[in-house]
Amino acid sequence: MAEFFIRSLDASTIFTIAALGELIGQRSGILNVGIEGVMLFGATLGFITAKTTGSYLLGFLVGIAVGGLIGLLHGIFSITLGGDQVVSGMGIWILGFGLTTYIGSPYTGPLGMERIPTILGLSPFFFVAIGLTVIIWFILSRTSLGLRIRSVGENPEVAEVSGISVAKTRYLCVVGGGMLMGFAGAIYSLDYNPVWNYNFLLGRGFIALALVFFSMWNPFILLGGSILFGTLWQLSLNPQLFLPGLMSRYIWRTVPFAITLGALLLMSTKWFRTKWGAATPEALGQPYVKD
Amino acid sequence: MYKVLPENIKRGHTILEARGITKRFPGVVANDRIDFKIRLGEIHAVLGENGAGKTTLMKILFGQYQPDEGEIFIGGEEVRFKSPLDAIDLGIGMVHQHRKLIPAHSVIENIILGHPRAGKILNLKRAEQEVLEICEKYGFSLDLNAKVWQLSEGEKQLVEIIKALYRGAEVLILDEPSSALTPVETEKLLISIKAMSEGDLAIVPFITHKLPIVLQISDRVTVLRKGKVVSCIDTSEATEQSLAKEMVGRDVIFRTQRTTVEKGETIIQVNDLSAFSDKGVMALNGVSFSIREGEIFGVAGISGNGQRELVEVLAGLRKPEGGSVSLDEVDITFADSLKRWRLGIGYVPADRIAMGSIADFSLVENVTMNYYFDHEYYRRGVLDTKKIRELTNDIIAEYDVITPNVDIVAKCLSGGNLQKLILARVLSRKPRLVIVDLPTQGLDVGATEFVRNKLIDAKKEGACVLLISEDLDEVLSLSDWVAPIYEGEFMGILPGEDAKRELVGAMMAGIHLDEESA
Ligand SMILES: Nc1ncnc2c1ncn2[C@@H]1O[C@H](COP(=O)(O)OP(=O)(O)O)[C@@H](O)[C@H]1O
Ligand SMILES: [Mg+2]
């Protein structure tokens, strides 16, 4: 039982860090639906690096760097070229899926390194995730940079007139966000489940994406949601644990999406909007072209 | 803060000067060799019809556009602005016609956005303190922690004014400051403007309509027409008539005369109608009235007193909570909007950009919106585009809509022309009842006159008109019946000739007719 919860929290760690990466990008107005692809890149290249060099540190660094690089690519397409962000994101996912399968297959199998030590039975990255949540919340709500990010995501034109560079701010966010996604991927392949297999993320990136919408773009709700989703995910792996024979794992896995849909429906009600205002960053997904 | 002005500039001296400013856009010379001076501490109104080039001039002074020719001087020194930031640094502030605020953010966040002294970690306490000092100095009151989306138009504008002042503006440019405000808010704005000019700021409001405001507050006035300065005089030498003539280039008949025509059958009969607002409160509270052929029924009131709900219920866009409506003795209380169009209700919404038209559709397509359901214009489900195109060309000619052709998209039309187009497509259907919501809001004097005359023509042809307006003069000069509305109720229904300004003004503020006469 305790092990079940530990596994759930470990699973939520990956959701949290990846979703935080998506959240800062979205807060600046850039949607990256290719989060699963970015994570696959980070996970695979981080795994290969660690396996060949025997260094966890290098593995993580490569995972983070690759994530940042893909983020940059997404930025060039959607910020500088003003392309459709959904198209670019889908491209990243398909590319990530194909390319990592191709690069990774020779390395199929376990990592074969000593496991990363745990703290109180939990992965140390769980605490990193909590730290990151607090830091990102602080940056977004209490700093000048955060105000700039939020403004750019709400109304780039207004931000620009106020003397803020929309492009710079958005690049910062997509690259930083990509790094977090790559990091989350590397945590998966180096710590959570250090065995390489093709498509081993099984849609965790998409759960992280849903999580951002569920969180109403608030890091703390995101953290809570990710623990909930982590638990549900874990349940989907061992459904017999609580409700034997009730539902197949594939049904269980859709539950986070159903919950997210519910949250989105709630957010779009008149009641919610008159009470809290619109939660979605106003300019999300829209290219900004200066005239 | 940014004290950039030479200290020797005193009240009454020229602080900002533009010489020979020319700006061309494809097909138009928006500014044609404009000379313009602003003195410290003055209120210098800039007047001109839509398209006269006011906004362009202001954007040049604010560094948003670069002039093709001409120079700008501040305190006698030539300056060049590469972007608005350069202008802001030299003490120029601007409040745009369309709000440049982020609705999801708080007032204080909007004010400090992009401010060089905001610091790395936001010190909201200090910023609030400084902003409050500004508010105190000029007598503004505003909740700094409210979210901008919760504010009224007037409050939003105040946020922008404060933002400019917080950035150290000494010349404050206001583009059409009163166009979106209610009369009460306009009054407040005028008081603020006065207070700011006493505090040694130069204020430059740009105004298209509402000439009385110009006369009331400004020290000097510059009139632009077709990109040129036609006059620059002390306001004390101007009258409403003289200004209007200079703006338009011909005499303007100010008060459209109420023409009484033969009244016919009752067209619309409304009994005890009530409706909820979006927020779920009873916004329309049991109104009853009827309008006959040849009558204009004017509802006077400040926005937000149930007008919107009334209009939407009558147009079929909102469900009534109680009461009944009949048109030509047919009950339409619950009829949908299409049925109402077919029965002869024509509706001209208040927001011509969001509700009246589709910005990216061509003029032909926009006209189609009110015709696609007529058998005359489609055959077996396919639209007869040729016929609609002819119709569009006809109504554009008749209504004097200025446009190169009918295939340009609606967003390219100026406000006045767009309103004419919308009015044209509604009136060309020869409706029985025309509902017009704030029909002349934001229009210049020429277009306003045109729209009002068209409404009078409609009633002459036997239609009836429900006119919703915040402009008391408009209601009084056009209506056969005047119904001041307050908190969802009519404070009484007065025949046009008995509706005196003071009386209607008092009723709009919530005094019931019975109390008044008692
Ligand atoms: N960005 C632009 N591109 C092309 N034409 C423009 C642009 N801005 C303004 N114009 C044109 O310049 C003229 C002056 O417009 P504007 O300065 O907005 O007038 P006003 O503010 O007095 O109503 C109009 O004919 C308008 O169509
Ligand atoms: Mg203008």
PDB file of N, CA and C in Angstrom, chain B residues 348-428:
ATOM      1  N   VAL B 348     -30.441  47.082 -35.139  1.00  0.00           N
ATOM      2  CA  VAL B 348     -29.096  47.636 -35.326  1.00  0.00           C
ATOM      3  C   VAL B 348     -28.409  47.637 -33.960  1.00  0.00           C
ATOM      4  N   PRO B 349     -27.505  46.691 -33.730  1.00  0.00           N
ATOM      5  CA  PRO B 349     -26.904  46.554 -32.404  1.00  0.00           C
ATOM      6  C   PRO B 349     -25.983  47.722 -32.057  1.00  0.00           C
ATOM      7  N   ALA B 350     -25.740  47.846 -30.747  1.00  0.00           N
ATOM      8  CA  ALA B 350     -24.916  48.956 -30.290  1.00  0.00           C
ATOM      9  C   ALA B 350     -23.464  48.775 -30.714  1.00  0.00           C
ATOM     10  N   ASP B 351     -22.986  47.543 -30.619  1.00  0.00           N
ATOM     11  CA  ASP B 351     -21.580  47.329 -30.918  1.00  0.00           C
ATOM     12  C   ASP B 351     -21.442  46.934 -32.374  1.00  0.00           C
ATOM     13  N   ARG B 352     -21.176  47.927 -33.235  1.00  0.00           N
ATOM     14  CA  ARG B 352     -21.210  47.614 -34.662  1.00  0.00           C
ATOM     15  C   ARG B 352     -20.080  46.684 -35.072  1.00  0.00           C
ATOM     16  N   ILE B 353     -18.993  46.686 -34.320  1.00  0.00           N
ATOM     17  CA  ILE B 353     -17.879  45.838 -34.726  1.00  0.00           C
ATOM     18  C   ILE B 353     -18.096  44.397 -34.271  1.00  0.00           C
ATOM     19  N   ALA B 354     -18.501  44.222 -33.019  1.00  0.00           N
ATOM     20  CA  ALA B 354     -18.634  42.853 -32.518  1.00  0.00           C
ATOM     21  C   ALA B 354     -19.956  42.208 -32.910  1.00  0.00           C
ATOM     22  N   MET B 355     -21.052  42.978 -32.865  1.00  0.00           N
ATOM     23  CA  MET B 355     -22.350  42.352 -33.105  1.00  0.00           C
ATOM     24  C   MET B 355     -22.980  42.748 -34.429  1.00  0.00           C
ATOM     25  N   GLY B 356     -22.611  43.915 -34.923  1.00  0.00           N
ATOM     26  CA  GLY B 356     -23.284  44.407 -36.118  1.00  0.00           C
ATOM     27  C   GLY B 356     -22.699  43.891 -37.406  1.00  0.00           C
ATOM     28  N   SER B 357     -21.452  43.423 -37.348  1.00  0.00           N
ATOM     29  CA  SER B 357     -20.828  43.032 -38.605  1.00  0.00           C
ATOM     30  C   SER B 357     -19.793  41.955 -38.345  1.00  0.00           C
ATOM     31  N   ILE B 358     -19.336  41.340 -39.424  1.00  0.00           N
ATOM     32  CA  ILE B 358     -18.233  40.384 -39.302  1.00  0.00           C
ATOM     33  C   ILE B 358     -17.043  41.019 -39.990  1.00  0.00           C
ATOM     34  N   ALA B 359     -16.048  41.335 -39.186  1.00  0.00           N
ATOM     35  CA  ALA B 359     -14.960  42.199 -39.644  1.00  0.00           C
ATOM     36  C   ALA B 359     -14.242  41.659 -40.880  1.00  0.00           C
ATOM     37  N   ASP B 360     -14.105  40.346 -40.971  1.00  0.00           N
ATOM     38  CA  ASP B 360     -13.329  39.792 -42.077  1.00  0.00           C
ATOM     39  C   ASP B 360     -14.185  39.376 -43.271  1.00  0.00           C
ATOM     40  N   PHE B 361     -15.471  39.701 -43.214  1.00  0.00           N
ATOM     41  CA  PHE B 361     -16.339  39.427 -44.351  1.00  0.00           C
ATOM     42  C   PHE B 361     -16.414  40.665 -45.239  1.00  0.00           C
ATOM     43  N   SER B 362     -16.643  40.435 -46.508  1.00  0.00           N
ATOM     44  CA  SER B 362     -16.768  41.575 -47.413  1.00  0.00           C
ATOM     45  C   SER B 362     -18.094  42.281 -47.153  1.00  0.00           C
ATOM     46  N   LEU B 363     -18.232  43.450 -47.761  1.00  0.00           N
ATOM     47  CA  LEU B 363     -19.482  44.188 -47.571  1.00  0.00           C
ATOM     48  C   LEU B 363     -20.662  43.385 -48.106  1.00  0.00           C
ATOM     49  N   VAL B 364     -20.465  42.712 -49.241  1.00  0.00           N
ATOM     50  CA  VAL B 364     -21.547  41.910 -49.812  1.00  0.00           C
ATOM     51  C   VAL B 364     -21.956  40.825 -48.816  1.00  0.00           C
ATOM     52  N   GLU B 365     -20.966  40.154 -48.254  1.00  0.00           N
ATOM     53  CA  GLU B 365     -21.280  39.083 -47.306  1.00  0.00           C
ATOM     54  C   GLU B 365     -21.970  39.627 -46.063  1.00  0.00           C
ATOM     55  N   ASN B 366     -21.547  40.801 -45.634  1.00  0.00           N
ATOM     56  CA  ASN B 366     -22.195  41.399 -44.474  1.00  0.00           C
ATOM     57  C   ASN B 366     -23.643  41.762 -44.757  1.00  0.00           C
ATOM     58  N   VAL B 367     -23.896  42.205 -45.966  1.00  0.00           N
ATOM     59  CA  VAL B 367     -25.288  42.506 -46.317  1.00  0.00           C
ATOM     60  C   VAL B 367     -26.092  41.210 -46.386  1.00  0.00           C
ATOM     61  N   THR B 368     -25.460  40.163 -46.881  1.00  0.00           N
ATOM     62  CA  THR B 368     -26.123  38.866 -46.987  1.00  0.00           C
ATOM     63  C   THR B 368     -26.688  38.403 -45.647  1.00  0.00           C
ATOM     64  N   MET B 369     -26.003  38.764 -44.581  1.00  0.00           N
ATOM     65  CA  MET B 369     -26.417  38.325 -43.258  1.00  0.00           C
ATOM     66  C   MET B 369     -27.878  38.633 -42.940  1.00  0.00           C
ATOM     67  N   ASN B 370     -28.418  39.692 -43.524  1.00  0.00           N
ATOM     68  CA  ASN B 370     -29.818  40.014 -43.255  1.00  0.00           C
ATOM     69  C   ASN B 370     -30.748  39.588 -44.393  1.00  0.00           C
ATOM     70  N   TYR B 371     -30.167  38.896 -45.373  1.00  0.00           N
ATOM     71  CA  TYR B 371     -30.987  38.555 -46.532  1.00  0.00           C
ATOM     72  C   TYR B 371     -30.985  37.085 -46.890  1.00  0.00           C
ATOM     73  N   TYR B 372     -30.044  36.339 -46.304  1.00  0.00           N
ATOM     74  CA  TYR B 372     -29.871  34.952 -46.739  1.00  0.00           C
ATOM     75  C   TYR B 372     -31.132  34.112 -46.568  1.00  0.00           C
ATOM     76  N   PHE B 373     -32.061  34.597 -45.723  1.00  0.00           N
ATOM     77  CA  PHE B 373     -33.247  33.785 -45.453  1.00  0.00           C
ATOM     78  C   PHE B 373     -34.447  34.204 -46.298  1.00  0.00           C
ATOM     79  N   ASP B 374     -34.227  35.140 -47.212  1.00  0.00           N
ATOM     80  CA  ASP B 374     -35.340  35.575 -48.053  1.00  0.00           C
ATOM     81  C   ASP B 374     -35.397  34.763 -49.336  1.00  0.00           C
ATOM     82  N   HIS B 375     -36.585  34.250 -49.644  1.00  0.00           N
ATOM     83  CA  HIS B 375     -36.698  33.416 -50.852  1.00  0.00           C
ATOM     84  C   HIS B 375     -36.268  34.142 -52.104  1.00  0.00           C
ATOM     85  N   GLU B 376     -36.427  35.439 -52.039  1.00  0.00           N
ATOM     86  CA  GLU B 376     -36.052  36.223 -53.186  1.00  0.00           C
ATOM     87  C   GLU B 376     -34.560  36.089 -53.490  1.00  0.00           C
ATOM     88  N   TYR B 377     -33.777  35.773 -52.455  1.00  0.00           N
ATOM     89  CA  TYR B 377     -32.330  35.801 -52.633  1.00  0.00           C
ATOM     90  C   TYR B 377     -31.676  34.426 -52.625  1.00  0.00           C
ATOM     91  N   TYR B 378     -32.438  33.380 -52.502  1.00  0.00           N
ATOM     92  CA  TYR B 378     -31.811  32.077 -52.707  1.00  0.00           C
ATOM     93  C   TYR B 378     -32.750  31.112 -53.407  1.00  0.00           C
ATOM     94  N   ARG B 379     -32.110  30.214 -54.128  1.00  0.00           N
ATOM     95  CA  ARG B 379     -32.886  29.237 -54.862  1.00  0.00           C
ATOM     96  C   ARG B 379     -32.391  27.851 -54.506  1.00  0.00           C
ATOM     97  N   ARG B 380     -33.265  27.005 -54.069  1.00  0.00           N
ATOM     98  CA  ARG B 380     -32.894  25.645 -53.662  1.00  0.00           C
ATOM     99  C   ARG B 380     -31.654  25.655 -52.763  1.00  0.00           C
ATOM    100  N   GLY B 381     -31.644  26.555 -51.813  1.00  0.00           N
ATOM    101  CA  GLY B 381     -30.559  26.567 -50.839  1.00  0.00           C
ATOM    102  C   GLY B 381     -29.300  27.247 -51.307  1.00  0.00           C
ATOM    103  N   VAL B 382     -29.268  27.700 -52.559  1.00  0.00           N
ATOM    104  CA  VAL B 382     -28.056  28.364 -53.034  1.00  0.00           C
ATOM    105  C   VAL B 382     -28.325  29.868 -53.120  1.00  0.00           C
ATOM    106  N   LEU B 383     -27.404  30.635 -52.572  1.00  0.00           N
ATOM    107  CA  LEU B 383     -27.599  32.085 -52.561  1.00  0.00           C
ATOM    108  C   LEU B 383     -27.445  32.664 -53.959  1.00  0.00           C
ATOM    109  N   ASP B 384     -28.285  33.633 -54.255  1.00  0.00           N
ATOM    110  CA  ASP B 384     -28.187  34.326 -55.529  1.00  0.00           C
ATOM    111  C   ASP B 384     -27.216  35.499 -55.340  1.00  0.00           C
ATOM    112  N   THR B 385     -25.931  35.213 -55.489  1.00  0.00           N
ATOM    113  CA  THR B 385     -24.933  36.226 -55.132  1.00  0.00           C
ATOM    114  C   THR B 385     -25.004  37.448 -56.034  1.00  0.00           C
ATOM    115  N   LYS B 386     -25.418  37.216 -57.262  1.00  0.00           N
ATOM    116  CA  LYS B 386     -25.461  38.339 -58.190  1.00  0.00           C
ATOM    117  C   LYS B 386     -26.488  39.371 -57.705  1.00  0.00           C
ATOM    118  N   LYS B 387     -27.628  38.845 -57.283  1.00  0.00           N
ATOM    119  CA  LYS B 387     -28.689  39.717 -56.823  1.00  0.00           C
ATOM    120  C   LYS B 387     -28.282  40.461 -55.547  1.00  0.00           C
ATOM    121  N   ILE B 388     -27.604  39.738 -54.650  1.00  0.00           N
ATOM    122  CA  ILE B 388     -27.201  40.380 -53.398  1.00  0.00           C
ATOM    123  C   ILE B 388     -26.143  41.445 -53.677  1.00  0.00           C
ATOM    124  N   ARG B 389     -25.282  41.155 -54.646  1.00  0.00           N
ATOM    125  CA  ARG B 389     -24.279  42.143 -55.012  1.00  0.00           C
ATOM    126  C   ARG B 389     -24.933  43.418 -55.555  1.00  0.00           C
ATOM    127  N   GLU B 390     -25.939  43.217 -56.389  1.00  0.00           N
ATOM    128  CA  GLU B 390     -26.672  44.386 -56.897  1.00  0.00           C
ATOM    129  C   GLU B 390     -27.292  45.175 -55.756  1.00  0.00           C
ATOM    130  N   LEU B 391     -27.893  44.431 -54.857  1.00  0.00           N
ATOM    131  CA  LEU B 391     -28.537  45.068 -53.708  1.00  0.00           C
ATOM    132  C   LEU B 391     -27.507  45.862 -52.910  1.00  0.00           C
ATOM    133  N   THR B 392     -26.351  45.244 -52.677  1.00  0.00           N
ATOM    134  CA  THR B 392     -25.309  45.924 -51.909  1.00  0.00           C
ATOM    135  C   THR B 392     -24.896  47.211 -52.611  1.00  0.00           C
ATOM    136  N   ASN B 393     -24.681  47.109 -53.929  1.00  0.00           N
ATOM    137  CA  ASN B 393     -24.299  48.315 -54.664  1.00  0.00           C
ATOM    138  C   ASN B 393     -25.363  49.392 -54.550  1.00  0.00           C
ATOM    139  N   ASP B 394     -26.626  48.974 -54.623  1.00  0.00           N
ATOM    140  CA  ASP B 394     -27.708  49.945 -54.518  1.00  0.00           C
ATOM    141  C   ASP B 394     -27.707  50.639 -53.164  1.00  0.00           C
ATOM    142  N   ILE B 395     -27.626  49.839 -52.102  1.00  0.00           N
ATOM    143  CA  ILE B 395     -27.769  50.485 -50.796  1.00  0.00           C
ATOM    144  C   ILE B 395     -26.537  51.306 -50.458  1.00  0.00           C
ATOM    145  N   ILE B 396     -25.387  50.891 -50.979  1.00  0.00           N
ATOM    146  CA  ILE B 396     -24.187  51.683 -50.733  1.00  0.00           C
ATOM    147  C   ILE B 396     -24.311  53.042 -51.391  1.00  0.00           C
ATOM    148  N   ALA B 397     -24.884  53.044 -52.592  1.00  0.00           N
ATOM    149  CA  ALA B 397     -25.073  54.318 -53.281  1.00  0.00           C
ATOM    150  C   ALA B 397     -26.097  55.163 -52.531  1.00  0.00           C
ATOM    151  N   GLU B 398     -27.203  54.523 -52.148  1.00  0.00           N
ATOM    152  CA  GLU B 398     -28.258  55.281 -51.503  1.00  0.00           C
ATOM    153  C   GLU B 398     -27.821  55.845 -50.152  1.00  0.00           C
ATOM    154  N   TYR B 399     -27.028  55.086 -49.435  1.00  0.00           N
ATOM    155  CA  TYR B 399     -26.641  55.504 -48.092  1.00  0.00           C
ATOM    156  C   TYR B 399     -25.284  56.178 -48.055  1.00  0.00           C
ATOM    157  N   ASP B 400     -24.710  56.382 -49.243  1.00  0.00           N
ATOM    158  CA  ASP B 400     -23.514  57.201 -49.278  1.00  0.00           C
ATOM    159  C   ASP B 400     -22.381  56.575 -48.441  1.00  0.00           C
ATOM    160  N   VAL B 401     -22.252  55.248 -48.555  1.00  0.00           N
ATOM    161  CA  VAL B 401     -21.173  54.567 -47.845  1.00  0.00           C
ATOM    162  C   VAL B 401     -19.904  54.738 -48.674  1.00  0.00           C
ATOM    163  N   ILE B 402     -18.888  55.347 -48.083  1.00  0.00           N
ATOM    164  CA  ILE B 402     -17.685  55.613 -48.867  1.00  0.00           C
ATOM    165  C   ILE B 402     -16.752  54.405 -48.809  1.00  0.00           C
ATOM    166  N   THR B 403     -16.583  53.757 -49.954  1.00  0.00           N
ATOM    167  CA  THR B 403     -15.745  52.565 -50.027  1.00  0.00           C
ATOM    168  C   THR B 403     -15.318  52.403 -51.484  1.00  0.00           C
ATOM    169  N   PRO B 404     -14.089  51.879 -51.712  1.00  0.00           N
ATOM    170  CA  PRO B 404     -13.655  51.696 -53.099  1.00  0.00           C
ATOM    171  C   PRO B 404     -14.535  50.715 -53.863  1.00  0.00           C
ATOM    172  N   ASN B 405     -14.967  49.628 -53.205  1.00  0.00           N
ATOM    173  CA  ASN B 405     -15.862  48.667 -53.849  1.00  0.00           C
ATOM    174  C   ASN B 405     -16.555  47.841 -52.781  1.00  0.00           C
ATOM    175  N   VAL B 406     -17.403  46.908 -53.221  1.00  0.00           N
ATOM    176  CA  VAL B 406     -18.184  46.155 -52.236  1.00  0.00           C
ATOM    177  C   VAL B 406     -17.478  44.881 -51.796  1.00  0.00           C
ATOM    178  N   ASP B 407     -16.260  44.655 -52.297  1.00  0.00           N
ATOM    179  CA  ASP B 407     -15.569  43.410 -51.954  1.00  0.00           C
ATOM    180  C   ASP B 407     -14.534  43.578 -50.856  1.00  0.00           C
ATOM    181  N   ILE B 408     -14.318  44.814 -50.412  1.00  0.00           N
ATOM    182  CA  ILE B 408     -13.362  44.973 -49.319  1.00  0.00           C
ATOM    183  C   ILE B 408     -14.005  44.454 -48.038  1.00  0.00           C
ATOM    184  N   VAL B 409     -13.174  44.081 -47.069  1.00  0.00           N
ATOM    185  CA  VAL B 409     -13.724  43.527 -45.838  1.00  0.00           C
ATOM    186  C   VAL B 409     -14.202  44.656 -44.925  1.00  0.00           C
ATOM    187  N   ALA B 410     -15.188  44.310 -44.088  1.00  0.00           N
ATOM    188  CA  ALA B 410     -15.869  45.330 -43.289  1.00  0.00           C
ATOM    189  C   ALA B 410     -14.918  46.095 -42.383  1.00  0.00           C
ATOM    190  N   LYS B 411     -13.862  45.448 -41.929  1.00  0.00           N
ATOM    191  CA  LYS B 411     -13.009  46.151 -40.966  1.00  0.00           C
ATOM    192  C   LYS B 411     -12.250  47.314 -41.590  1.00  0.00           C
ATOM    193  N   CYS B 412     -12.250  47.399 -42.927  1.00  0.00           N
ATOM    194  CA  CYS B 412     -11.584  48.531 -43.574  1.00  0.00           C
ATOM    195  C   CYS B 412     -12.442  49.788 -43.577  1.00  0.00           C
ATOM    196  N   LEU B 413     -13.722  49.655 -43.266  1.00  0.00           N
ATOM    197  CA  LEU B 413     -14.590  50.833 -43.258  1.00  0.00           C
ATOM    198  C   LEU B 413     -14.374  51.618 -41.968  1.00  0.00           C
ATOM    199  N   SER B 414     -14.514  52.941 -42.069  1.00  0.00           N
ATOM    200  CA  SER B 414     -14.456  53.747 -40.849  1.00  0.00           C
ATOM    201  C   SER B 414     -15.760  53.536 -40.084  1.00  0.00           C
ATOM    202  N   GLY B 415     -15.769  53.941 -38.810  1.00  0.00           N
ATOM    203  CA  GLY B 415     -16.939  53.727 -37.960  1.00  0.00           C
ATOM    204  C   GLY B 415     -18.222  54.260 -38.580  1.00  0.00           C
ATOM    205  N   GLY B 416     -18.161  55.458 -39.103  1.00  0.00           N
ATOM    206  CA  GLY B 416     -19.347  56.090 -39.664  1.00  0.00           C
ATOM    207  C   GLY B 416     -19.869  55.325 -40.862  1.00  0.00           C
ATOM    208  N   ASN B 417     -18.954  54.909 -41.719  1.00  0.00           N
ATOM    209  CA  ASN B 417     -19.372  54.189 -42.920  1.00  0.00           C
ATOM    210  C   ASN B 417     -19.916  52.798 -42.594  1.00  0.00           C
ATOM    211  N   LEU B 418     -19.297  52.156 -41.616  1.00  0.00           N
ATOM    212  CA  LEU B 418     -19.787  50.843 -41.212  1.00  0.00           C
ATOM    213  C   LEU B 418     -21.203  50.957 -40.651  1.00  0.00           C
ATOM    214  N   GLN B 419     -21.413  51.986 -39.833  1.00  0.00           N
ATOM    215  CA  GLN B 419     -22.737  52.169 -39.256  1.00  0.00           C
ATOM    216  C   GLN B 419     -23.773  52.435 -40.345  1.00  0.00           C
ATOM    217  N   LYS B 420     -23.380  53.217 -41.348  1.00  0.00           N
ATOM    218  CA  LYS B 420     -24.310  53.480 -42.448  1.00  0.00           C
ATOM    219  C   LYS B 420     -24.655  52.186 -43.167  1.00  0.00           C
ATOM    220  N   LEU B 421     -23.649  51.340 -43.356  1.00  0.00           N
ATOM    221  CA  LEU B 421     -23.888  50.077 -44.051  1.00  0.00           C
ATOM    222  C   LEU B 421     -24.861  49.196 -43.263  1.00  0.00           C
ATOM    223  N   ILE B 422     -24.642  49.122 -41.961  1.00  0.00           N
ATOM    224  CA  ILE B 422     -25.502  48.265 -41.138  1.00  0.00           C
ATOM    225  C   ILE B 422     -26.932  48.805 -41.131  1.00  0.00           C
ATOM    226  N   LEU B 423     -27.030  50.115 -40.964  1.00  0.00           N
ATOM    227  CA  LEU B 423     -28.344  50.734 -40.981  1.00  0.00           C
ATOM    228  C   LEU B 423     -29.019  50.494 -42.326  1.00  0.00           C
ATOM    229  N   ALA B 424     -28.229  50.617 -43.377  1.00  0.00           N
ATOM    230  CA  ALA B 424     -28.776  50.454 -44.723  1.00  0.00           C
ATOM    231  C   ALA B 424     -29.322  49.054 -44.914  1.00  0.00           C
ATOM    232  N   ARG B 425     -28.578  48.058 -44.465  1.00  0.00           N
ATOM    233  CA  ARG B 425     -29.035  46.694 -44.739  1.00  0.00           C
ATOM    234  C   ARG B 425     -30.263  46.369 -43.903  1.00  0.00           C
ATOM    235  N   VAL B 426     -30.400  47.020 -42.759  1.00  0.00           N
ATOM    236  CA  VAL B 426     -31.594  46.791 -41.949  1.00  0.00           C
ATOM    237  C   VAL B 426     -32.786  47.548 -42.537  1.00  0.00           C
ATOM    238  N   LEU B 427     -32.602  48.827 -42.840  1.00  0.00           N
ATOM    239  CA  LEU B 427     -33.727  49.635 -43.315  1.00  0.00           C
ATOM    240  C   LEU B 427     -34.174  49.233 -44.711  1.00  0.00           C
ATOM    241  N   SER B 428     -33.247  48.701 -45.520  1.00  0.00           N
ATOM    242  CA  SER B 428     -33.637  48.335 -46.879  1.00  0.00           C
ATOM    243  C   SER B 428     -34.617  47.161 -46.881  1.00  0.00           C
TER     244      SER B 428
END
